[in-house]
PDB file of C-alpha atoms in Angstrom:
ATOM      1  CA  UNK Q   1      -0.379   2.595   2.779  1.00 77.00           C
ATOM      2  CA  UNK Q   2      -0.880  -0.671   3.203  1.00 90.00           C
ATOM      3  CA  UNK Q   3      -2.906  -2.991   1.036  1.00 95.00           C
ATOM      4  CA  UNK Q   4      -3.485  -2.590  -2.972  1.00 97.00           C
ATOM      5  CA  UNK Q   5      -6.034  -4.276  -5.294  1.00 97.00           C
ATOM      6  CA  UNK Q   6      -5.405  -4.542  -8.576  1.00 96.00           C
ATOM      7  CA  UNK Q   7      -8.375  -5.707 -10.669  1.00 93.00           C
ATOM      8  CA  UNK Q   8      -6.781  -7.252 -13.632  1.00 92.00           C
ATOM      9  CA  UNK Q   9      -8.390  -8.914 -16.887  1.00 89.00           C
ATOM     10  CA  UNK Q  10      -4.192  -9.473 -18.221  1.00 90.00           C
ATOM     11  CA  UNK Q  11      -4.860  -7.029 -20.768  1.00 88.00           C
ATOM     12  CA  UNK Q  12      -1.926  -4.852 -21.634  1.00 88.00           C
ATOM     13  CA  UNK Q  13      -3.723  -2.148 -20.157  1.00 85.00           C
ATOM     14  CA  UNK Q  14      -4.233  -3.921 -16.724  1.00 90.00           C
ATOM     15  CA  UNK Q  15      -0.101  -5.052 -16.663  1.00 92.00           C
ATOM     16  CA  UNK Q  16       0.348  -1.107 -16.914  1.00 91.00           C
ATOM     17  CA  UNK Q  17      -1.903  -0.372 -14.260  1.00 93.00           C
ATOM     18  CA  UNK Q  18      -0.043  -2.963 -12.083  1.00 95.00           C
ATOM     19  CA  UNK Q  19       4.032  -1.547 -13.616  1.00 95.00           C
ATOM     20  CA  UNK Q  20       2.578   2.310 -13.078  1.00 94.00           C
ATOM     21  CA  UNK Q  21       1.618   0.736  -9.030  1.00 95.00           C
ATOM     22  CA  UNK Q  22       4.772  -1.112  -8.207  1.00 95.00           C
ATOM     23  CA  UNK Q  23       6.621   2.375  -9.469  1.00 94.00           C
ATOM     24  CA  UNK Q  24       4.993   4.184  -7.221  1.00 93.00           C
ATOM     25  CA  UNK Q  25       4.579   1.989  -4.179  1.00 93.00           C
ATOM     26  CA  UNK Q  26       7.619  -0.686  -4.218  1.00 93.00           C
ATOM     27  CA  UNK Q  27       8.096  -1.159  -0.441  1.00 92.00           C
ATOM     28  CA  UNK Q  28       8.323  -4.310   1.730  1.00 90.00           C
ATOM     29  CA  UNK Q  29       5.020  -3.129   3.777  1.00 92.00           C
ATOM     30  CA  UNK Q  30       2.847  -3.285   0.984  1.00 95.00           C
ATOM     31  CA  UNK Q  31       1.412  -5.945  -0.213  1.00 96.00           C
ATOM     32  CA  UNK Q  32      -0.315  -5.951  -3.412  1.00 97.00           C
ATOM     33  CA  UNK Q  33      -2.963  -8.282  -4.860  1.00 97.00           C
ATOM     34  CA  UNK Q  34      -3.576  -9.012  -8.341  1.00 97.00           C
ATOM     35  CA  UNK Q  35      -7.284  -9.903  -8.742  1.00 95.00           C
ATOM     36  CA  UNK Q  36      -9.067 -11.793 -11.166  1.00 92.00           C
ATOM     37  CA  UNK Q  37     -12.995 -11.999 -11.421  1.00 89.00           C
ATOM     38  CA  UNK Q  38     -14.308 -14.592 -13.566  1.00 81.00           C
ATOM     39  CA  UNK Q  39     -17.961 -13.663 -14.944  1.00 71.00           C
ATOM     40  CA  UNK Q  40     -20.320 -16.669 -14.982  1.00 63.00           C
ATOM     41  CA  UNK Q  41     -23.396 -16.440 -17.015  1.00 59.00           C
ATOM     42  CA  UNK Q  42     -26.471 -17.811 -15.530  1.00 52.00           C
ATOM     43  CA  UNK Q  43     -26.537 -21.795 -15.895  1.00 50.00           C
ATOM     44  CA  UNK Q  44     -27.133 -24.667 -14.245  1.00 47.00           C
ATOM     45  CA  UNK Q  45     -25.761 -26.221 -10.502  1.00 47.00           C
ATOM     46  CA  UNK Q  46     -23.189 -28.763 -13.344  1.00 48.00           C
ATOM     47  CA  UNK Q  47     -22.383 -25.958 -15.482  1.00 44.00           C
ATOM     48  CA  UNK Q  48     -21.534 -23.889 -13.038  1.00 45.00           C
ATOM     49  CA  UNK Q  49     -18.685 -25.707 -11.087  1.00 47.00           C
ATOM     50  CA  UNK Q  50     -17.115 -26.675 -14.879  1.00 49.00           C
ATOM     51  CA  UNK Q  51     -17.104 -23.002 -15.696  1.00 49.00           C
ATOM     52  CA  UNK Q  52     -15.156 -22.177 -12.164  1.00 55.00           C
ATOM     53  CA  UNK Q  53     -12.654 -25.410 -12.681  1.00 57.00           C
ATOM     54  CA  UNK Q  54     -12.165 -24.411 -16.417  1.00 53.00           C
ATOM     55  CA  UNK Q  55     -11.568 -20.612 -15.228  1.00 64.00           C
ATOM     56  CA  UNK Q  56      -9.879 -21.271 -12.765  1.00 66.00           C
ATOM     57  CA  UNK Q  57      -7.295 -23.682 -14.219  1.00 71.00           C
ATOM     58  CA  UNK Q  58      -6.430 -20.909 -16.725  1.00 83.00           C
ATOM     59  CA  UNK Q  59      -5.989 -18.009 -14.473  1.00 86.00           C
ATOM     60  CA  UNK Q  60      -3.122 -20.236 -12.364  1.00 88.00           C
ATOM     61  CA  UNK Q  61      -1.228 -20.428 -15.927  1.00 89.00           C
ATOM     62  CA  UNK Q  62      -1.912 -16.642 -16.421  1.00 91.00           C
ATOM     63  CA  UNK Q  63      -1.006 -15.388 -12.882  1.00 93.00           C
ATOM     64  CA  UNK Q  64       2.227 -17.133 -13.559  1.00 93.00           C
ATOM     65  CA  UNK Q  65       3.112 -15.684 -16.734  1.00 94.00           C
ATOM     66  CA  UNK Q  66       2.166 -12.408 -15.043  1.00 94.00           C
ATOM     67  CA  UNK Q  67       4.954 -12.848 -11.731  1.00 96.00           C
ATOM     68  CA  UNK Q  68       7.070 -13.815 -14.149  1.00 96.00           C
ATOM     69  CA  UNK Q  69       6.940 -10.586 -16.252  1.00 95.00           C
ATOM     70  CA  UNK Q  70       6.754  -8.322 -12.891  1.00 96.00           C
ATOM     71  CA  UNK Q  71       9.857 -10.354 -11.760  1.00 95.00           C
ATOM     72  CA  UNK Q  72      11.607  -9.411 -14.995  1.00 96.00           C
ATOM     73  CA  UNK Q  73      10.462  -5.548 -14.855  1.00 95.00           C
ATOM     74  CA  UNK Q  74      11.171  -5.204 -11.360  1.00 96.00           C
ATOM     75  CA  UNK Q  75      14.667  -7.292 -10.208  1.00 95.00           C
ATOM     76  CA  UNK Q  76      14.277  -5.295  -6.837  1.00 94.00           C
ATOM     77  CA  UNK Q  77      10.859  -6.284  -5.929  1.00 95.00           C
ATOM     78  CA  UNK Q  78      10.450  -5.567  -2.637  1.00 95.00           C
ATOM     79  CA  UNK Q  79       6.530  -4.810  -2.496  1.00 96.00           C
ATOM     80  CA  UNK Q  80       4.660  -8.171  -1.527  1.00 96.00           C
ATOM     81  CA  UNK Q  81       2.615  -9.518  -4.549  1.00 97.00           C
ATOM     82  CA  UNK Q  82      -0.695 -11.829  -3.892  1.00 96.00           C
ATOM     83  CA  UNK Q  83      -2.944 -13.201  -6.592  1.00 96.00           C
ATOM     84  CA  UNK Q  84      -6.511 -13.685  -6.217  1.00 94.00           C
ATOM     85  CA  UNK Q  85      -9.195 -15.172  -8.112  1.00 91.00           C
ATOM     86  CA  UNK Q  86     -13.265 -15.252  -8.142  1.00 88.00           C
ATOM     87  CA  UNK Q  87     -16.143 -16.386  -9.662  1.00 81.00           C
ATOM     88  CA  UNK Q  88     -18.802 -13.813 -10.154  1.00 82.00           C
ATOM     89  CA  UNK Q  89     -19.239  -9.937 -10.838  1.00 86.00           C
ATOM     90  CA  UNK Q  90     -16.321  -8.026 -10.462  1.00 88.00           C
ATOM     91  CA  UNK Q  91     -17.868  -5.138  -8.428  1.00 89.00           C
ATOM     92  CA  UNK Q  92     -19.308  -6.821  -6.242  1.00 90.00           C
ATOM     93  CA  UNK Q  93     -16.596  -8.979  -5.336  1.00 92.00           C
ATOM     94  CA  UNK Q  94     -13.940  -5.809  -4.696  1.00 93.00           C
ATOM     95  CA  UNK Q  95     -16.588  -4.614  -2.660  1.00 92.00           C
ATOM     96  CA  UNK Q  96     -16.728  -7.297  -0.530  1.00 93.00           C
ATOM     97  CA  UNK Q  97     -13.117  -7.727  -0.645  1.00 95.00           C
ATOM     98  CA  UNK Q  98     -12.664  -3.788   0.331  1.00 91.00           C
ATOM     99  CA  UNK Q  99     -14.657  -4.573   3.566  1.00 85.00           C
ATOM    100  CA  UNK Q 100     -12.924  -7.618   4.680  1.00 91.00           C
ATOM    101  CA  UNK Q 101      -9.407  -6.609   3.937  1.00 90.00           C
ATOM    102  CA  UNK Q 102      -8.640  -2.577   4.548  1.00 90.00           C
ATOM    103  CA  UNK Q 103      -7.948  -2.168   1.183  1.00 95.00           C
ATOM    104  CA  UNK Q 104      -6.080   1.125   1.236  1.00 94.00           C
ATOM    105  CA  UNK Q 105      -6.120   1.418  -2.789  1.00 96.00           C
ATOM    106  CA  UNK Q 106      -7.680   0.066  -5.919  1.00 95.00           C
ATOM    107  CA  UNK Q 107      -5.662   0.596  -8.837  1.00 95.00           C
ATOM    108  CA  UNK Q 108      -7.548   0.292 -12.430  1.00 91.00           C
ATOM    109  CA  UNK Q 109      -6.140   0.059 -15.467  1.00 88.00           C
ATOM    110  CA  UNK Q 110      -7.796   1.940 -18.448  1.00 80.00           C
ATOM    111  CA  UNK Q 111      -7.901   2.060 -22.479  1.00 67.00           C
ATOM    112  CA  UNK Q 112      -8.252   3.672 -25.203  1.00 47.00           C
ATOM    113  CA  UNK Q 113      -7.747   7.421 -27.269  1.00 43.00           C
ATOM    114  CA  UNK Q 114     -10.618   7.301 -28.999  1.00 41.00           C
ATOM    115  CA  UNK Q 115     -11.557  10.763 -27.079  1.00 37.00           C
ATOM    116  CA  UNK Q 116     -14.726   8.846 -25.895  1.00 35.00           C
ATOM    117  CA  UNK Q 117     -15.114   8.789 -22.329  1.00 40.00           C
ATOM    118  CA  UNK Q 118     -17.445   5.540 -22.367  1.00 41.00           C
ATOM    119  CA  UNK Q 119     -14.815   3.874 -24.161  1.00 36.00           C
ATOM    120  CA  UNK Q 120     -12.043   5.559 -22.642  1.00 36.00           C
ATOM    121  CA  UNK Q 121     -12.698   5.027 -18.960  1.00 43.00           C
ATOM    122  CA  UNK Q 122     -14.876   1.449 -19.340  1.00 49.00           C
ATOM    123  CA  UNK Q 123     -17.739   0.754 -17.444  1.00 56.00           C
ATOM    124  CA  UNK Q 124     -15.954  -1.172 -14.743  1.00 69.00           C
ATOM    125  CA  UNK Q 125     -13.755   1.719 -13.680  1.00 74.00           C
ATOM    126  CA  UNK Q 126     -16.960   4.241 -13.380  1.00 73.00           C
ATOM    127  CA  UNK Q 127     -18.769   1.846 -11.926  1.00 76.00           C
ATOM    128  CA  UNK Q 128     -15.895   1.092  -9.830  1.00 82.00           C
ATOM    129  CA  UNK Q 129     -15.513   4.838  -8.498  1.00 80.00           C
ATOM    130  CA  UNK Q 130     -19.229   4.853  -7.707  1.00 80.00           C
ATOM    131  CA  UNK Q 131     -19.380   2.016  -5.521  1.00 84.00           C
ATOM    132  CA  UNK Q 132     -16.236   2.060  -3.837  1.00 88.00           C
ATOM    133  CA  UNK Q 133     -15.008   3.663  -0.363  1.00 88.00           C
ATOM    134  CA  UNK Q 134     -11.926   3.222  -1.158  1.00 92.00           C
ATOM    135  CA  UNK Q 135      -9.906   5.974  -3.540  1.00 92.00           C
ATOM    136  CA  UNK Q 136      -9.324   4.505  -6.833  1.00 91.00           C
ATOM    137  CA  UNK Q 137      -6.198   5.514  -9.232  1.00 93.00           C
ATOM    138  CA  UNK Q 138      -7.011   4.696 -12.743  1.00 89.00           C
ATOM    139  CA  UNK Q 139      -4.000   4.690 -14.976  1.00 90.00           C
ATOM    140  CA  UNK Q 140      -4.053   5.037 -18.805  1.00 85.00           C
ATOM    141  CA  UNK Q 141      -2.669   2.597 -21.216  1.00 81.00           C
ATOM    142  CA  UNK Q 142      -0.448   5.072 -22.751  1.00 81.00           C
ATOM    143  CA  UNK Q 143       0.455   6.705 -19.474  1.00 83.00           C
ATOM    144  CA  UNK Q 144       4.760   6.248 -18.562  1.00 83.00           C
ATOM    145  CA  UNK Q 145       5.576   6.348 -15.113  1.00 88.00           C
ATOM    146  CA  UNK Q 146       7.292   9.016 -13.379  1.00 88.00           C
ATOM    147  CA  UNK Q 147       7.353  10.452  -9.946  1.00 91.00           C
ATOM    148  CA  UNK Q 148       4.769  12.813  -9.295  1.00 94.00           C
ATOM    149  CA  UNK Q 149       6.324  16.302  -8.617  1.00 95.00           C
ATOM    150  CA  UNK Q 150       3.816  18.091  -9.685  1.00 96.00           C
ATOM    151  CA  UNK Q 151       0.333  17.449  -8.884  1.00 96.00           C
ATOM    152  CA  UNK Q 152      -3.158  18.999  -9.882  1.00 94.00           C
ATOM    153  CA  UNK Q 153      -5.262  18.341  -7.140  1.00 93.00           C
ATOM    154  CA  UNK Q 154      -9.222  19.856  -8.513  1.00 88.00           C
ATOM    155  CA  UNK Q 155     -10.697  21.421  -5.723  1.00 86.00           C
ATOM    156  CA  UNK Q 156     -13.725  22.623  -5.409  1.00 79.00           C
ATOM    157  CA  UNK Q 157     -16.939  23.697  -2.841  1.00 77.00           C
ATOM    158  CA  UNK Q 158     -16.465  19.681  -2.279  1.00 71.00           C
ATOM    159  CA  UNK Q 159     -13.929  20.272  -0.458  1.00 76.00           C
ATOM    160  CA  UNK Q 160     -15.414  22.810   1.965  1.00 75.00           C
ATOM    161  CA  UNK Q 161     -16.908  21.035   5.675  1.00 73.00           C
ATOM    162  CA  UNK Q 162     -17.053  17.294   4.099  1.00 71.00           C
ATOM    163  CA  UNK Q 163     -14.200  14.336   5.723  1.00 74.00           C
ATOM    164  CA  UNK Q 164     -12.158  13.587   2.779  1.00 76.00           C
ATOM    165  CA  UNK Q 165      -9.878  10.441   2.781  1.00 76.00           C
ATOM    166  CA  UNK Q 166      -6.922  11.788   0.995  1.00 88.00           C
ATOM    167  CA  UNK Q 167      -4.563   9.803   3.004  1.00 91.00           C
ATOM    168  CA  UNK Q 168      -3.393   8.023   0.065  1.00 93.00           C
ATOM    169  CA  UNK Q 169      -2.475  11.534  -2.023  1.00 95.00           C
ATOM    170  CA  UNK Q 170      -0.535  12.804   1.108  1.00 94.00           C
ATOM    171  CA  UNK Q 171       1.377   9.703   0.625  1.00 94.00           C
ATOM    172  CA  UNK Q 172       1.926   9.792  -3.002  1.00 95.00           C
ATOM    173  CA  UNK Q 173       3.111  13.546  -2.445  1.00 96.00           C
ATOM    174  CA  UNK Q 174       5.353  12.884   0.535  1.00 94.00           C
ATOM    175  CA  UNK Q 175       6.859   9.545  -0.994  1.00 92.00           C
ATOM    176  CA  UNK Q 176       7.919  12.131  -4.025  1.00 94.00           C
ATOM    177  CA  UNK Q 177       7.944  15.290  -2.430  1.00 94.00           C
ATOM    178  CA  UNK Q 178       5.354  17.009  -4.286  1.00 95.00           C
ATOM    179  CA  UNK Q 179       3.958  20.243  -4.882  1.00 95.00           C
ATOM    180  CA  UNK Q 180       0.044  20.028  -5.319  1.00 96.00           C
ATOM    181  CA  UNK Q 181      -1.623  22.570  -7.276  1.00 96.00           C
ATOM    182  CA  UNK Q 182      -5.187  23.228  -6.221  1.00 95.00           C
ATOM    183  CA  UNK Q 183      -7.400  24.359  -8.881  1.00 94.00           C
ATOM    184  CA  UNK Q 184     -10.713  26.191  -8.052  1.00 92.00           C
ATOM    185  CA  UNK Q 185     -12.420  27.520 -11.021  1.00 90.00           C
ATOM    186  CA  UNK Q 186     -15.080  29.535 -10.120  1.00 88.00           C
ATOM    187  CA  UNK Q 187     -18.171  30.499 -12.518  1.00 80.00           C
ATOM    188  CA  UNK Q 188     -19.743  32.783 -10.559  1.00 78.00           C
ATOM    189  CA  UNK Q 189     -18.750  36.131  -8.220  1.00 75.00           C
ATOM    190  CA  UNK Q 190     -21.750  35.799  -5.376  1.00 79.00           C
ATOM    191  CA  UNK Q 191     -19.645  34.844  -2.497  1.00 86.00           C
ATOM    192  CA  UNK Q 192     -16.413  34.079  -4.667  1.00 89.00           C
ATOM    193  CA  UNK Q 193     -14.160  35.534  -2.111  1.00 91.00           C
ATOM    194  CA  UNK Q 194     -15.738  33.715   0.998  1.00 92.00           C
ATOM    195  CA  UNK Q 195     -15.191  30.379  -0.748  1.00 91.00           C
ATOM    196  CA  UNK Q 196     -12.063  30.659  -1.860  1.00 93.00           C
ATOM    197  CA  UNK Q 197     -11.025  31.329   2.161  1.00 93.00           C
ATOM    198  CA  UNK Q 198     -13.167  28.665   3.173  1.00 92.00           C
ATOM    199  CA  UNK Q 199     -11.395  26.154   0.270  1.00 92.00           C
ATOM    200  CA  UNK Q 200      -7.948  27.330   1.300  1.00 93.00           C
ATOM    201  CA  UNK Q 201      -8.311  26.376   4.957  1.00 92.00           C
ATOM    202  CA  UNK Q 202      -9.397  23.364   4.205  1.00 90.00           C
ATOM    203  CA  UNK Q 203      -6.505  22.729   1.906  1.00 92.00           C
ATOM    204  CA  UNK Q 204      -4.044  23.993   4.780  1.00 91.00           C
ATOM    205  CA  UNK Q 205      -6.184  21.892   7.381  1.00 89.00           C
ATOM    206  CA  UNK Q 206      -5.876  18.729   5.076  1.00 89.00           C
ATOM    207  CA  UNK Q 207      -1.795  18.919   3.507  1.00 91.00           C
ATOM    208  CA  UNK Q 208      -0.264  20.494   6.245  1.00 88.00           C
ATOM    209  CA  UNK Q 209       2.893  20.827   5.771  1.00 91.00           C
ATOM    210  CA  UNK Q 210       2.763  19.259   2.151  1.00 95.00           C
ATOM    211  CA  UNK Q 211       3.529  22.355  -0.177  1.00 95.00           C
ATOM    212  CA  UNK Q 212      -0.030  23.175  -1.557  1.00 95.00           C
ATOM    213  CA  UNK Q 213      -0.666  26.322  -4.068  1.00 95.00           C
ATOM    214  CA  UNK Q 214      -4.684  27.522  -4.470  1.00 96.00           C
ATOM    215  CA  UNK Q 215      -5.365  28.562  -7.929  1.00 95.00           C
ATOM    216  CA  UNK Q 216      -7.892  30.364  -8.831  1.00 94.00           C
ATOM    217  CA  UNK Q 217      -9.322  30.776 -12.119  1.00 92.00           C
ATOM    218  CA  UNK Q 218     -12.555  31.656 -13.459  1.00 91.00           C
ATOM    219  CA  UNK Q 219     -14.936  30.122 -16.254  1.00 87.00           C
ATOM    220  CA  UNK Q 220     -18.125  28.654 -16.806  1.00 82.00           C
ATOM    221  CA  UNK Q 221     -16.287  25.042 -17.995  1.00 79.00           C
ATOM    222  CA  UNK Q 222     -14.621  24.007 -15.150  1.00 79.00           C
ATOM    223  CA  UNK Q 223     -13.514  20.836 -17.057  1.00 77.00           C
ATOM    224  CA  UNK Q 224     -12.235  23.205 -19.918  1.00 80.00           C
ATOM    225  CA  UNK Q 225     -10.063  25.574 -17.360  1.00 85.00           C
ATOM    226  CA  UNK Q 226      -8.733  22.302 -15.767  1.00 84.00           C
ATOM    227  CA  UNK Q 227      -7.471  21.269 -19.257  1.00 81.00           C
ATOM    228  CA  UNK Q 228      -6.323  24.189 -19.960  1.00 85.00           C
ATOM    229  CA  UNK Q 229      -4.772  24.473 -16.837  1.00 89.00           C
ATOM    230  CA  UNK Q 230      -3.027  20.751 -17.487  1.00 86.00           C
ATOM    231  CA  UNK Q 231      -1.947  21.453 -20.809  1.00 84.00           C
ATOM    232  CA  UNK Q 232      -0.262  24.456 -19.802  1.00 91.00           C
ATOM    233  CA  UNK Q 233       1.988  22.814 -16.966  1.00 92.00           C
ATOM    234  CA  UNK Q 234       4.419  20.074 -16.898  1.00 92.00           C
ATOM    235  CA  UNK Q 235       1.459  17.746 -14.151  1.00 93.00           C
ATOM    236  CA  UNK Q 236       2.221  14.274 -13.210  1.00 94.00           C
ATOM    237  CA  UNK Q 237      -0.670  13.469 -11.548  1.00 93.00           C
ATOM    238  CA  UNK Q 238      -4.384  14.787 -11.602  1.00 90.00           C
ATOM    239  CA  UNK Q 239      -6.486  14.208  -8.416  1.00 91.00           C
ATOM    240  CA  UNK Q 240     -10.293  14.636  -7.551  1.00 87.00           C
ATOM    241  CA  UNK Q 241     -13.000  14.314  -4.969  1.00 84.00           C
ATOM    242  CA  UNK Q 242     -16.197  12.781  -6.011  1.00 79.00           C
ATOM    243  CA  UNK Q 243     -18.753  11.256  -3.797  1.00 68.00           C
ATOM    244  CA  UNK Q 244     -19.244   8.240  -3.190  1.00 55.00           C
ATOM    245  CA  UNK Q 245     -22.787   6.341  -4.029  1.00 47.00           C
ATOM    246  CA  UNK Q 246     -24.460   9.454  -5.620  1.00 46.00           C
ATOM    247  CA  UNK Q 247     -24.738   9.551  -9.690  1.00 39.00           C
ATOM    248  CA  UNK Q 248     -21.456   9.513 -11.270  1.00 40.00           C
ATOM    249  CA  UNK Q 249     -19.865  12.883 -11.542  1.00 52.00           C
ATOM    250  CA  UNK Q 250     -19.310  13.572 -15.310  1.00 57.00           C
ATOM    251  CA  UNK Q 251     -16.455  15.429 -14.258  1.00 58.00           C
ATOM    252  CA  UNK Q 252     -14.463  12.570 -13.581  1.00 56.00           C
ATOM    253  CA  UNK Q 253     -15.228  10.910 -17.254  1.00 54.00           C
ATOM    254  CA  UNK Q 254     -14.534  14.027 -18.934  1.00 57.00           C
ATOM    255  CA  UNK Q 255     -11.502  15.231 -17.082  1.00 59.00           C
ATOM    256  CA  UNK Q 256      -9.435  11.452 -17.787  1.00 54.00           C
ATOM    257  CA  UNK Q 257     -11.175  11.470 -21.230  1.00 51.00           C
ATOM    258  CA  UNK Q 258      -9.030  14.292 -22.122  1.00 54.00           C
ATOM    259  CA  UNK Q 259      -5.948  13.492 -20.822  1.00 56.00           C
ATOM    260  CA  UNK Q 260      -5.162   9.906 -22.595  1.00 58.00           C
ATOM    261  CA  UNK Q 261      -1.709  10.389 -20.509  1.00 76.00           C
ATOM    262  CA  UNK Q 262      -2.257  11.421 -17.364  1.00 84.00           C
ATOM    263  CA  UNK Q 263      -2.954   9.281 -14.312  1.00 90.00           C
ATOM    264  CA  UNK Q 264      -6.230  10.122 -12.169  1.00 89.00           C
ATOM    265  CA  UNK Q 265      -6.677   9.506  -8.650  1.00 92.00           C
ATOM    266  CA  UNK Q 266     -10.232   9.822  -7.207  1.00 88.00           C
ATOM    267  CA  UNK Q 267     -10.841  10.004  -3.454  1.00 88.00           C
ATOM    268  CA  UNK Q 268     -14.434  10.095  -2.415  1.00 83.00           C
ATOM    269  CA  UNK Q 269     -15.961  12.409   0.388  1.00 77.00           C
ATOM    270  CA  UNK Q 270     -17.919  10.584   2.889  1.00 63.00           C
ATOM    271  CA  UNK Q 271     -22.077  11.557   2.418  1.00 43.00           C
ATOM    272  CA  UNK Q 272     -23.383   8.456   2.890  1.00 38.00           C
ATOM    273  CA  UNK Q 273     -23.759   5.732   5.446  1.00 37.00           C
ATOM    274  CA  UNK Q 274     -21.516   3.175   5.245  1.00 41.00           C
TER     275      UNK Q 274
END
């Protein structure tokens, strides 16, 4: 672990997203960078460049208040914190930056209790997830940091043949020596038994010597048994594999739409061409 974006608007939901990061990752080789994206609606050449000078003169007064504050929360700052800003869309430009930079993580800040996942996840953090190679951990507004013992890692058939960058959760588990808990809920017996060997070397091929539990429950609502599952046990941390570029899995919105608390990190498998 490396490099960390942190998309940030300076909402109070964003300054937890960035707290929840420096918790978890306060070391003197990381560097993270707070990035603003400035949006600028469709005008012309003139307009334009006052728009970015107005912006722009803004976010230097904001950035400032916002070192200030991290300086304040975090007297032993060791972590290395950047600020970035941009005019223009704010996907695209963490995409580009993700490509020029080895971005290791994006972390996203998200809002809400409302129960809705639309409102509760935001269309820049699903739209985030879908675009992005890189794993993103989106942290709640009402989530409180604390190290993540326990995980619940969702696996699935995903899992089973497909290169998985999970680098970043190996790190989170052996930074806080974690035990993962690997869910597989199945909703079906034809071949149950042959996937559930096939899922477990994979897990033992992936964490190695990371303690990693398969558990295996069954039910026709996998998001339901996952729930369950979380309500049921003390969980720090929920992880999931989606893939990256196809149609947003649902699962994703539902699972974090559930838990208003709990912090969700989403690695991607790699299906497509990059």
């Amino acid at each position: 672990m490396k490099n960390i974006l942190i998309p940030t608007d300076f909402s109070q939901n964003a300054k937890k997203a960035t707290d929840y990061a420096l918790s978890l990752f306060n070391e003197q080789d990381i560097t993270i960078t707070l990035l603003n994206v400035f949006y600028i609606p469709y005008a012309s050449a003139d307009v334009v460049y006052s728009y970015s000078d107005i912006a722009n003169e803004n976010v230097t007064q904001l950035f400032k208040h916002e070192l200030e504050g991290i300086n304040k929360k975090f007297p032993d700052l060791k972590a290395k914190i950047k600020t970035s800003f941009h005019a223009g869309d704010v996907i695209n430009v963490v995409c580009s930056i993700e490509k020029k930079e080895k971005i290791d993580l994006i972390v996203m800040g998200t809002q809400g209790a409302s129960g809705l996942a639309e409102v509760f996840m935001g269309s820049r953090t699903t739209a985030m997830i879908k675009n992005v190679k890189t794993p993103v951990l989106a942290v709640p507004e009402q989530a409180q940091y604390k190290p993540a013992k326990r995980i619940l890692f969702a696996a699935g058939e995903k899992l089973i043949g497909q290169k998985v960058n999970i680098a970043v959760l190996k790190e989170i588990a052996n930074r806080n020596q974690s035990k993962i808990e690997a869910l597989y809920v199945s909703d079906c017996d034809e071949n149950k038994e042959s996937i559930i060997q096939s899922i477990d070397g994979e897990l033992n091929l992936n964490f190695g010597e990371i303690p990693c539990d398969l558990i295996v429950k069954d039910g026709l609502n996998v998001e339901k048994e996952i729930q369950k599952y979380a309500e049921q046990h003390p969980i720090d941390l929920m992880a999931m594999i989606t893939s990256r570029g196809s149609i947003f899995h649902e699962s994703v919105t539902k699972l974090v739409a559930m838990h208003t608390k709990l912090p969700l990190l989403v690695m991607h498998t790699n299906t497509k061409t990059d």
